[in-house]
């Protein structure tokens, strides 16, 4: 059996509070468990019910603002995991997929999605190291500049 971690204490140590789960904006659920894995739906940079930033990279949204938005997306994904199985049941983050609304010619998607990856590393340490895709897209829901989903391995159900 995998080692149990106290990720909730780590979040407290970092001064991070998991937000409430962002309600779906369409016909889906925030997260689904199958076996020892939790798959989150794509999360937007929504804080306290509002999209924090809109627009595209390479056309008005700065790399740094988008990187901060990716971090917010990852935080929302962790909230979805926590609501479904509890954050302390996470064994490791397996995969992150980041979508970046990109103007023609923008190729900095990996740097933007680093906002999510670096945040997960800060929280989970080595257990936060993950496989990843960073994909440029024409548009995202609600005009968001970034969307992040993740797959987490979790403790077996008891």
Short mmCIF file of C-alpha atoms in Angstrom, two decimals, residues 19-158:
data_model
loop_
_atom_site.label_atom_id
_atom_site.label_comp_id
_atom_site.label_asym_id
_atom_site.label_seq_id
_atom_site.Cartn_x
_atom_site.Cartn_y
_atom_site.Cartn_z
CA UNK A 19 -11.57 26.77 -2.54
CA UNK A 20 -15.05 25.38 -3.00
CA UNK A 21 -15.42 23.28 -6.11
CA UNK A 22 -16.22 25.41 -9.12
CA UNK A 23 -19.70 24.42 -10.33
CA UNK A 24 -19.71 22.93 -13.84
CA UNK A 25 -20.56 25.34 -16.65
CA UNK A 26 -22.04 22.54 -18.80
CA UNK A 27 -23.09 18.86 -18.61
CA UNK A 28 -20.22 17.22 -16.69
CA UNK A 29 -18.97 16.61 -13.16
CA UNK A 30 -15.84 18.22 -11.66
CA UNK A 31 -14.03 14.91 -11.07
CA UNK A 32 -14.49 11.16 -11.50
CA UNK A 33 -12.78 8.30 -9.72
CA UNK A 34 -12.05 5.04 -11.44
CA UNK A 35 -9.97 2.50 -9.54
CA UNK A 36 -7.06 4.33 -7.91
CA UNK A 37 -7.22 7.36 -10.21
CA UNK A 38 -9.13 10.62 -10.15
CA UNK A 39 -9.60 12.48 -13.41
CA UNK A 40 -10.62 16.11 -13.13
CA UNK A 41 -12.56 18.03 -15.71
CA UNK A 42 -10.82 21.02 -17.21
CA UNK A 43 -10.68 23.80 -14.63
CA UNK A 44 -10.72 27.50 -15.47
CA UNK A 45 -9.13 30.34 -13.46
CA UNK A 46 -12.32 31.02 -11.53
CA UNK A 47 -11.93 32.54 -8.08
CA UNK A 48 -14.95 33.25 -5.87
CA UNK A 49 -17.29 32.55 -8.77
CA UNK A 50 -15.60 34.89 -11.26
CA UNK A 51 -13.21 34.35 -14.13
CA UNK A 52 -10.04 36.16 -13.03
CA UNK A 53 -8.76 36.96 -16.53
CA UNK A 54 -9.93 36.64 -20.12
CA UNK A 55 -8.21 36.83 -23.48
CA UNK A 56 -5.45 35.16 -25.45
CA UNK A 57 -1.73 34.81 -25.10
CA UNK A 58 0.07 36.79 -27.73
CA UNK A 59 -2.89 39.20 -27.94
CA UNK A 60 -3.15 41.10 -24.68
CA UNK A 61 -2.70 38.52 -21.90
CA UNK A 62 0.83 38.46 -20.47
CA UNK A 63 2.73 35.24 -19.91
CA UNK A 64 2.99 36.01 -16.18
CA UNK A 65 -0.76 36.67 -15.80
CA UNK A 66 -1.54 33.46 -17.68
CA UNK A 67 0.95 31.51 -15.55
CA UNK A 68 -0.86 32.78 -12.42
CA UNK A 69 -4.16 31.77 -14.03
CA UNK A 70 -2.78 28.25 -14.65
CA UNK A 71 -1.91 28.05 -10.96
CA UNK A 72 -5.51 29.01 -10.09
CA UNK A 73 -6.75 26.30 -12.45
CA UNK A 74 -4.57 23.70 -10.70
CA UNK A 75 -5.85 24.86 -7.31
CA UNK A 76 -9.42 24.39 -8.57
CA UNK A 77 -8.50 20.91 -9.83
CA UNK A 78 -7.16 20.02 -6.37
CA UNK A 79 -10.42 21.28 -4.86
CA UNK A 80 -12.30 18.87 -7.14
CA UNK A 81 -10.04 15.98 -6.07
CA UNK A 82 -10.47 16.93 -2.42
CA UNK A 83 -14.26 17.08 -2.68
CA UNK A 84 -14.37 13.63 -4.26
CA UNK A 85 -11.81 11.62 -2.26
CA UNK A 86 -10.03 13.96 0.17
CA UNK A 87 -6.70 15.61 -0.60
CA UNK A 88 -4.82 13.36 1.83
CA UNK A 89 -5.67 10.31 -0.28
CA UNK A 90 -3.50 11.60 -3.15
CA UNK A 91 -0.50 9.35 -3.81
CA UNK A 92 0.89 11.39 -6.71
CA UNK A 93 -0.05 13.63 -9.59
CA UNK A 94 0.24 11.50 -12.72
CA UNK A 95 -0.62 13.83 -15.61
CA UNK A 96 -1.46 17.46 -16.28
CA UNK A 97 -2.97 18.78 -19.49
CA UNK A 98 -3.01 22.53 -20.02
CA UNK A 99 -4.85 24.33 -22.80
CA UNK A 100 -3.72 27.85 -23.65
CA UNK A 101 -5.86 30.23 -25.72
CA UNK A 102 -3.26 31.39 -28.21
CA UNK A 103 -3.15 34.09 -30.84
CA UNK A 104 -1.51 33.14 -34.12
CA UNK A 105 2.23 32.78 -33.66
CA UNK A 106 2.20 32.33 -29.87
CA UNK A 107 4.40 29.36 -28.94
CA UNK A 108 4.93 29.84 -25.20
CA UNK A 109 2.31 27.35 -24.01
CA UNK A 110 4.79 25.29 -21.93
CA UNK A 111 5.82 28.35 -19.91
CA UNK A 112 2.20 29.21 -19.19
CA UNK A 113 1.33 25.69 -18.03
CA UNK A 114 4.39 25.79 -15.78
CA UNK A 115 2.16 27.85 -13.47
CA UNK A 116 0.19 24.67 -12.75
CA UNK A 117 3.18 22.31 -12.75
CA UNK A 118 5.30 24.43 -10.42
CA UNK A 119 2.36 24.83 -8.03
CA UNK A 120 1.79 21.07 -7.90
CA UNK A 121 5.50 20.54 -7.24
CA UNK A 122 5.36 23.08 -4.42
CA UNK A 123 2.46 21.24 -2.80
CA UNK A 124 3.39 17.60 -3.45
CA UNK A 125 7.18 17.67 -3.85
CA UNK A 126 8.41 14.62 -5.75
CA UNK A 127 4.86 13.23 -5.76
CA UNK A 128 3.87 16.28 -7.82
CA UNK A 129 6.25 15.46 -10.70
CA UNK A 130 4.00 14.50 -13.60
CA UNK A 131 3.71 13.83 -17.30
CA UNK A 132 2.25 16.81 -19.14
CA UNK A 133 0.87 18.28 -22.34
CA UNK A 134 0.64 22.02 -23.06
CA UNK A 135 -1.63 22.68 -26.01
CA UNK A 136 -2.39 25.90 -27.86
CA UNK A 137 -6.04 26.35 -28.81
CA UNK A 138 -8.07 29.03 -30.59
CA UNK A 139 -10.66 29.58 -27.83
CA UNK A 140 -11.53 28.35 -24.35
CA UNK A 141 -14.81 28.45 -22.41
CA UNK A 142 -15.88 31.87 -21.12
CA UNK A 143 -12.92 33.45 -22.93
CA UNK A 144 -10.44 32.06 -20.39
CA UNK A 145 -6.77 32.18 -21.40
CA UNK A 146 -5.96 28.81 -19.83
CA UNK A 147 -7.65 25.59 -18.72
CA UNK A 148 -6.03 22.77 -16.74
CA UNK A 149 -7.05 19.19 -16.03
CA UNK A 150 -5.17 16.55 -14.12
CA UNK A 151 -5.04 12.88 -13.24
CA UNK A 152 -4.14 11.94 -9.66
CA UNK A 153 -3.32 8.50 -8.31
CA UNK A 154 -5.10 8.02 -4.97
CA UNK A 155 -5.13 5.50 -2.13
CA UNK A 156 -7.19 2.37 -2.76
CA UNK A 157 -10.75 2.48 -1.51
CA UNK A 158 -11.09 0.79 1.86
#
